[in-house]
Short mmCIF file of C-alpha atoms in Angstrom, two decimals:
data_model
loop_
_atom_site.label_atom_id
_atom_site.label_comp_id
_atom_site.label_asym_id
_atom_site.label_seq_id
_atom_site.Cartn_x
_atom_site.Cartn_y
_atom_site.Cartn_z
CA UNK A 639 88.57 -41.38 118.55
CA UNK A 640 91.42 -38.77 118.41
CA UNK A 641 91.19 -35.96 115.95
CA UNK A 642 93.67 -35.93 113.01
CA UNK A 643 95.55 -32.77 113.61
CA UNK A 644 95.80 -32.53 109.57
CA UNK A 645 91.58 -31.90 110.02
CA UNK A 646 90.78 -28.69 109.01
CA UNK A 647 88.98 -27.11 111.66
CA UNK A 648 85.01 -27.57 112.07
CA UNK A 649 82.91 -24.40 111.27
CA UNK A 650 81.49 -22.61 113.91
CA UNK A 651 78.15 -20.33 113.54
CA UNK A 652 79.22 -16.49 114.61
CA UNK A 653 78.06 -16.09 118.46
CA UNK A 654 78.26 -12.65 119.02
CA UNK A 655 79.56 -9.52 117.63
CA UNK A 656 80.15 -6.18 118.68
CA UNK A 657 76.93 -5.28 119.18
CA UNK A 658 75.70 -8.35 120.83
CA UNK A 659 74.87 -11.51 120.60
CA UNK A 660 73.50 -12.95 117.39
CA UNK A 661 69.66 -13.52 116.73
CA UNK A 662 68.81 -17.49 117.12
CA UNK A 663 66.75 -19.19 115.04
CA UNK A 664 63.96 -20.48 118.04
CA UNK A 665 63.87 -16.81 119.15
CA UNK A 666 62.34 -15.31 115.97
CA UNK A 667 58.38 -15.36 116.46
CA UNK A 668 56.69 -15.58 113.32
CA UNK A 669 54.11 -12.69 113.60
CA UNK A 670 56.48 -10.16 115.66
CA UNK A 671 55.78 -6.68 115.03
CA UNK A 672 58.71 -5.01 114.05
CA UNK A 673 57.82 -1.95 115.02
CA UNK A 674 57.01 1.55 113.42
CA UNK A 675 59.65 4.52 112.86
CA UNK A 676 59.12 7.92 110.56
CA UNK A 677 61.19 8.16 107.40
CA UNK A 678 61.45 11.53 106.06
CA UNK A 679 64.13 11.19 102.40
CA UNK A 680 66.28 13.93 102.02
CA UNK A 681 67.97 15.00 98.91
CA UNK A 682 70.59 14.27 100.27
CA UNK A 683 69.54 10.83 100.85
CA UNK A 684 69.01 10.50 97.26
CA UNK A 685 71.75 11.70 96.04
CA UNK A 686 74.27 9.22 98.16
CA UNK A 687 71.55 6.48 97.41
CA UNK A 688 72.08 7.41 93.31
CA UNK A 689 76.17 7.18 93.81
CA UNK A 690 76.06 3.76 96.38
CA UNK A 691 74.22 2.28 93.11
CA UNK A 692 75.24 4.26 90.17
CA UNK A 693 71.94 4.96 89.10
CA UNK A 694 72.04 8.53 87.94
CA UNK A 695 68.74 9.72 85.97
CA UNK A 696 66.83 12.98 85.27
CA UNK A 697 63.89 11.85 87.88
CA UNK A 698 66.20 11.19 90.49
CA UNK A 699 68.81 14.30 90.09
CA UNK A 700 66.48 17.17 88.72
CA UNK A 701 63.20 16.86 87.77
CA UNK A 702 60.12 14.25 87.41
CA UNK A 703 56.27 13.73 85.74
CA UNK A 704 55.69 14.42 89.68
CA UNK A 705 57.11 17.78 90.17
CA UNK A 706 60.87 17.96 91.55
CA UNK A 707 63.38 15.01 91.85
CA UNK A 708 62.36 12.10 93.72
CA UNK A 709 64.13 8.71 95.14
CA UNK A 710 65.28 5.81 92.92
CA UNK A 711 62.58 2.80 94.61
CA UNK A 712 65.12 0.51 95.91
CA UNK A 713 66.07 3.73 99.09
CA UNK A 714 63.17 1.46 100.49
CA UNK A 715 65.71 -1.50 100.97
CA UNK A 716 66.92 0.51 104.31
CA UNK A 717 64.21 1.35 106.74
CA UNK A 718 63.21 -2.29 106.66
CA UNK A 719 66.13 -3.29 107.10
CA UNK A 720 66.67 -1.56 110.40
CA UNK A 721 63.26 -2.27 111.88
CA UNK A 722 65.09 -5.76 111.69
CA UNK A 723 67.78 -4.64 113.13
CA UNK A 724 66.36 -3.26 116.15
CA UNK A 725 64.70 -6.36 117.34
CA UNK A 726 67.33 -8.99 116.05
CA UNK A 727 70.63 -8.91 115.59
CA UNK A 728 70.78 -10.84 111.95
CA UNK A 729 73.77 -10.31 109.93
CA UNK A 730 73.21 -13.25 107.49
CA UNK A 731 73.14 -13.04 103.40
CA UNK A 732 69.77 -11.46 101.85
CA UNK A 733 68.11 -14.00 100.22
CA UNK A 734 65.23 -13.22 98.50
CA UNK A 735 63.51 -9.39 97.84
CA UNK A 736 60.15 -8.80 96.21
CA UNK A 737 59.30 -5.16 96.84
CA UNK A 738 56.35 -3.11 94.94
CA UNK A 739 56.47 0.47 94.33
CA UNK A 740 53.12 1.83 94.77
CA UNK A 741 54.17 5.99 94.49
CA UNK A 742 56.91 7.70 93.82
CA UNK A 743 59.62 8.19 97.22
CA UNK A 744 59.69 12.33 97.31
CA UNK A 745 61.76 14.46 99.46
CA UNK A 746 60.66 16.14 102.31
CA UNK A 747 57.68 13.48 102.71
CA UNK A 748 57.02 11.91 106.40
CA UNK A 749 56.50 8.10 105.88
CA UNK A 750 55.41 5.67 108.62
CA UNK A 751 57.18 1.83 107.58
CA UNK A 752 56.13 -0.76 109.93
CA UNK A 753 57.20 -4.18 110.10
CA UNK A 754 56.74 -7.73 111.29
CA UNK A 755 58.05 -11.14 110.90
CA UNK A 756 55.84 -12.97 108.45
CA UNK A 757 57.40 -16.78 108.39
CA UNK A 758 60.50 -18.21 108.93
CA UNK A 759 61.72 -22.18 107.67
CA UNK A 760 64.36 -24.24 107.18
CA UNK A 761 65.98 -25.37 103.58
CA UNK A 762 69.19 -26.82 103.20
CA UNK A 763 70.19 -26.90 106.70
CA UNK A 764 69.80 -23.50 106.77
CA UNK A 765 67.64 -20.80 108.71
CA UNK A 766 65.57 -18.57 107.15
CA UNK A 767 63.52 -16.04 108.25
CA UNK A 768 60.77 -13.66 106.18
CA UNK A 769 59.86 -10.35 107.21
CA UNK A 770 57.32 -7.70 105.41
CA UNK A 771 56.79 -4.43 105.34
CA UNK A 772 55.12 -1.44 104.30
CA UNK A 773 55.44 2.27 104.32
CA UNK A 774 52.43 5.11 104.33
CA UNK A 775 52.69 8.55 103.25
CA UNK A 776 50.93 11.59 105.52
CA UNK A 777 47.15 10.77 103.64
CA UNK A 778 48.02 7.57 104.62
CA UNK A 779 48.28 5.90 100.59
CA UNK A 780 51.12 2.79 100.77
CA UNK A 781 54.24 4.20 98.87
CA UNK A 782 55.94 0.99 99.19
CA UNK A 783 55.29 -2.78 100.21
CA UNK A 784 58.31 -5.28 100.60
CA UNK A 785 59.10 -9.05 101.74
CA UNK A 786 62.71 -9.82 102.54
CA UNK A 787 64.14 -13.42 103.25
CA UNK A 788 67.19 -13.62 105.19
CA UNK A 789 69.23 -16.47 105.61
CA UNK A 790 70.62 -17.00 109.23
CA UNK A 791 74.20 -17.96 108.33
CA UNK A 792 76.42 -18.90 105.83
CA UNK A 793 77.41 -21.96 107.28
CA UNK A 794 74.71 -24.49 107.80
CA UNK A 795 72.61 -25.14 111.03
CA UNK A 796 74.61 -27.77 112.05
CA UNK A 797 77.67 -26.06 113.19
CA UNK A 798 77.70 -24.65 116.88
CA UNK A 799 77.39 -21.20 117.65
CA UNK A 800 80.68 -19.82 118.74
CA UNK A 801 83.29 -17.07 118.69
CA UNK A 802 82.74 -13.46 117.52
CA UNK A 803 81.67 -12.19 114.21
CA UNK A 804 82.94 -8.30 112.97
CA UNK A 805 80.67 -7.47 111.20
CA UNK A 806 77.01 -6.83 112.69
CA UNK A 807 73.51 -6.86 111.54
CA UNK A 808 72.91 -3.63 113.56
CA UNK A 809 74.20 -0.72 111.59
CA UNK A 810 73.79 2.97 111.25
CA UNK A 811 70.72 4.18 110.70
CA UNK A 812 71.43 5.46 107.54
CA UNK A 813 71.58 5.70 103.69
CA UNK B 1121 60.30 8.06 77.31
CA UNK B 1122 60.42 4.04 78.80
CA UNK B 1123 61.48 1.41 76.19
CA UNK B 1124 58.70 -0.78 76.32
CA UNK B 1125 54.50 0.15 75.16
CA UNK B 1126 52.00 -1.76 75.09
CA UNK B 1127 52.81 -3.23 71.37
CA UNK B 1128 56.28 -4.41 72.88
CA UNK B 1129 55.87 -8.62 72.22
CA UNK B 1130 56.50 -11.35 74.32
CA UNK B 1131 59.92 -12.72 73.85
CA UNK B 1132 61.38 -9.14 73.10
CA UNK B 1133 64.73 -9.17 75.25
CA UNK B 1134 65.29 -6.11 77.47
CA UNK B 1135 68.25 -3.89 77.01
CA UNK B 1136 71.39 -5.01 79.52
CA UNK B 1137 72.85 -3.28 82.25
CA UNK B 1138 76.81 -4.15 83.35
CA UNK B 1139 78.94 -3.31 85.59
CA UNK B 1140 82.28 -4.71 86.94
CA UNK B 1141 82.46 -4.25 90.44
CA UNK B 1142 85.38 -3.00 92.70
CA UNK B 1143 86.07 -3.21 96.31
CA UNK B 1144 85.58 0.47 96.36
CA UNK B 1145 81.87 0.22 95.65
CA UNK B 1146 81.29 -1.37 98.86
CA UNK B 1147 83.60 0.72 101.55
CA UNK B 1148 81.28 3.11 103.68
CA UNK B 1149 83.51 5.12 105.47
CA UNK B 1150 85.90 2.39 107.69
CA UNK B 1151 83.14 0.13 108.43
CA UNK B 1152 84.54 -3.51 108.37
CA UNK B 1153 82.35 -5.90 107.20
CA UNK B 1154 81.67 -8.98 105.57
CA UNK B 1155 81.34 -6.73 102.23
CA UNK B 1156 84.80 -5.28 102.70
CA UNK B 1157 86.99 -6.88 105.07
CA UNK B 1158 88.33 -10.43 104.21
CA UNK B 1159 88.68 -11.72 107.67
CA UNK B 1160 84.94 -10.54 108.53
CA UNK B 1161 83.92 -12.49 105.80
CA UNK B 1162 85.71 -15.46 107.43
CA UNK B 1163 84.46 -15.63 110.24
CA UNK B 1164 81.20 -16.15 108.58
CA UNK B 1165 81.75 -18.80 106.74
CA UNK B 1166 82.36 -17.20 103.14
CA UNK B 1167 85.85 -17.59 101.42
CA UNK B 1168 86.12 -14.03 100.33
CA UNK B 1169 84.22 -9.80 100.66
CA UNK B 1170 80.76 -10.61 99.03
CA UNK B 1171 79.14 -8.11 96.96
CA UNK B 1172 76.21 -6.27 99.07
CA UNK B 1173 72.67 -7.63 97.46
CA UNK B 1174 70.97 -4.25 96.62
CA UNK B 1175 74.08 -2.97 95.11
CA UNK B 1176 73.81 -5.83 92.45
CA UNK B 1177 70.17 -5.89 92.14
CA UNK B 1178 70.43 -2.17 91.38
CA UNK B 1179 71.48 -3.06 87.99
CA UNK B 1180 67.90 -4.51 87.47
CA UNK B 1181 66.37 -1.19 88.83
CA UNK B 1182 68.05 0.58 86.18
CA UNK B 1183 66.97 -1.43 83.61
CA UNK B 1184 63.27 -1.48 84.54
CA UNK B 1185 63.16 2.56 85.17
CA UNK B 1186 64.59 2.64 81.58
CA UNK B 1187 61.94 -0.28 80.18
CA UNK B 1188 58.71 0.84 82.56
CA UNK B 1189 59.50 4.71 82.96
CA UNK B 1190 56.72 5.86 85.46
CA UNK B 1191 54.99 1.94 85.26
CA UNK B 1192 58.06 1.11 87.65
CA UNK B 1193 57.77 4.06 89.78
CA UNK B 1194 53.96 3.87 90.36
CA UNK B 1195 53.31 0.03 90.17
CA UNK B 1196 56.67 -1.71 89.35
CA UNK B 1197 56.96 -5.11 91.13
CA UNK B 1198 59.61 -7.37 91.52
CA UNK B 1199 60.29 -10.55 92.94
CA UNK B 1200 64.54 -11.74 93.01
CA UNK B 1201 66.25 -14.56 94.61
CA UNK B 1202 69.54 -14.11 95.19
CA UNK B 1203 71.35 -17.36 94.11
CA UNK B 1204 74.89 -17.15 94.14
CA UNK B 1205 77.43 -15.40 95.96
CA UNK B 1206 78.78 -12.12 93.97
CA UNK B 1207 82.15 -11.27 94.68
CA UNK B 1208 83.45 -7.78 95.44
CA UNK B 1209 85.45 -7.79 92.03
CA UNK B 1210 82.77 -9.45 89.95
CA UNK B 1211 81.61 -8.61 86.41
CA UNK B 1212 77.61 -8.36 85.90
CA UNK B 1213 75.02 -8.00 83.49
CA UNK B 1214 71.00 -7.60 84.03
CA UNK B 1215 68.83 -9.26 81.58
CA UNK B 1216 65.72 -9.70 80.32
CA UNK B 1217 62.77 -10.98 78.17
CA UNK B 1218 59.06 -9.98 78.42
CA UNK B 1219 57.15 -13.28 79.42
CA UNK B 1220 53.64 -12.54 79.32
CA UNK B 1221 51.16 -9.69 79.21
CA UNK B 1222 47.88 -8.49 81.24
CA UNK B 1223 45.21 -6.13 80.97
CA UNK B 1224 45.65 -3.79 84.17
CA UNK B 1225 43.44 -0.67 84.94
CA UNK B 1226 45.99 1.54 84.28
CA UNK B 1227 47.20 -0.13 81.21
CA UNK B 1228 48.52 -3.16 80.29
CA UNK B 1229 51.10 -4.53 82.85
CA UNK B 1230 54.17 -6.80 81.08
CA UNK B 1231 55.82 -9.14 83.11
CA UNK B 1232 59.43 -10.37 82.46
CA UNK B 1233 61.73 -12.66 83.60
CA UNK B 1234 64.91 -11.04 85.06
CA UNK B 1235 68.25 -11.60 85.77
CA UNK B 1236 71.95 -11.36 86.30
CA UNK B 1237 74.96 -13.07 85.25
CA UNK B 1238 78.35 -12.89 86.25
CA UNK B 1239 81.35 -13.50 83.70
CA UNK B 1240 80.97 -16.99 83.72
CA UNK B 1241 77.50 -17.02 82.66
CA UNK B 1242 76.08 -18.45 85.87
CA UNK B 1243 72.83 -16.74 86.84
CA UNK B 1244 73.84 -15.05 90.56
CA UNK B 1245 69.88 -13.12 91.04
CA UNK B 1246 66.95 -14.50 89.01
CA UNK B 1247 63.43 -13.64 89.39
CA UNK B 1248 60.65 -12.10 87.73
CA UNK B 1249 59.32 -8.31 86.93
CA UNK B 1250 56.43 -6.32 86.02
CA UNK B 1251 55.56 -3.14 85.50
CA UNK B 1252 51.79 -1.34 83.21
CA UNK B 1253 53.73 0.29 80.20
CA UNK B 1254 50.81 2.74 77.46
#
């Protein structure tokens, strides 16, 4: 049958961007370690974290119950985030966050997070893909646990995979 | 000092949190992406910039440092689905009402539903809260 030319054209699923090509749904191993990285939080940190979500308080700019200023919880979306990124390149929409906050995020401190792929599924012909994580301070105590679910794309599974995207999942490393 | 105790009652409605978002909250440095840059965000499918998750969940933080104090810092959980699309230059509002409440070791831990609304009402993150309050 020939197309109508009125048609609007059929969605396509980003291929590729500029840093490669995009994560697929059958590549993503449920169980996949993520990987490990040190996070030290500078005050620095913290204070562009405080502006990105203007979230100014007393605990966060001068002084806390824990002596000196520490981070506002959610800094822990990033590190995460970019133990993602460094396996799979997912840009996709954030889809559901449950996160616990276990001790307060300090300056200065030397966290391990780690990471791994926990369960992915499909729902509305859509991808969707769960990772957890956790980070340790020096005596090794959790500061923080989290569970992300990212959806794959916007646009639902059926649409082929094609063309370039601009943005990326793989971003700077920072806050 | 947080808002809530342990004497705050189910069904008591947690204070709001707004904020009508620009384009400018979202620019980091000349980064184009599908929070900034309308033809980024076409390509993926979405009709317009979208508003970056944390940024709008944020508005929930605030309001459960101010409710919990330290019970959000040292054992605050949350759990938020994000719903609905927010647009770069969306009005939003966190809410809240304390749900239930649980003896913890440390206290008693309140739970609350949580959530926020753009202009139109529609509920854009729900989800649910917790946090031991003295």
């Amino acid at each position: 049958m020939e197309q109508d030319p009125r048609a609007p054209e059929a969605p396509t699923r980003v291929a590729a961007d500029s840093k490669g090509p995009r994560a697929q749904f059958d590549d993503i191993e449920v169980g996949r370690v993520l990987g490990e990285m040190e996070w030290v939080v500078t005050e620095e940190m913290i204070d562009t974290q405080c502006a990105i979500d203007a979230d100014y308080d007393v605990w966060y700019s001068l002084e806390s119950p824990w002596g000196g200023r520490i981070a506002p919880p959610q800094i822990s979306y990033r590190p995460p985030r970019w133990l993602l990124s460094r396996t799979f390149n997912v840009r996709g929409l954030f889809y559901r966050w449950e996160m616990e906050n276990l001790r307060p995020i300090r300056p200065g401190v030397t966290m391990r997070v780690s990471a791994r792929i926990s369960d992915k599924y499909l729902k509305n012909e859509r991808e969707f893909i769960v990772y957890e994580s956790e980070a340790r301070d020096p005596e090794g105590n959790v500061v923080f646990r989290t569970k992300r679910t990212h959806v794959l794309d916007f646009i639902d599974r059926s649409a082929q995979r094609a063309g370039e995207g601009i943005d990326s999942g793989i971003k700077a490393e920072r806050i | 000092m947080p808002v809530l105790t342990r004497d705050s009652p189910v069904g008591l409605t947690l204070p709001e949190f707004a904020c009508q978002f620009t384009l400018a909250h979202f620019k980091r440095a000349d980064e184009q992406t599908i929070h900034t840059d309308m033809e980024a965000a076409r390509r993926e499918g979405l009709p317009a910039p979208v508003a970056t998750g944390p940024q709008v969940a944020a508005l929930l933080f605030r309001q459960l440092r101010t409710c919990y104090g330290r019970g959000w810092i040292e054992g605050g959980r949350c759990e938020l689905t994000f719903r609905r699309q927010v647009y770069v230059t969306d009005f939003c509002v966190a809410r809240g009402v304390i749900t239930r409440r649980e003896d913890s070791a440390g206290g008693t831990r309140l739970h609350c539903d949580v959530w926020i609304e753009n202009a139109s009402g529609d509920k854009v993150i729900v989800g649910n809260a917790s946090g031991i309050v003295q």
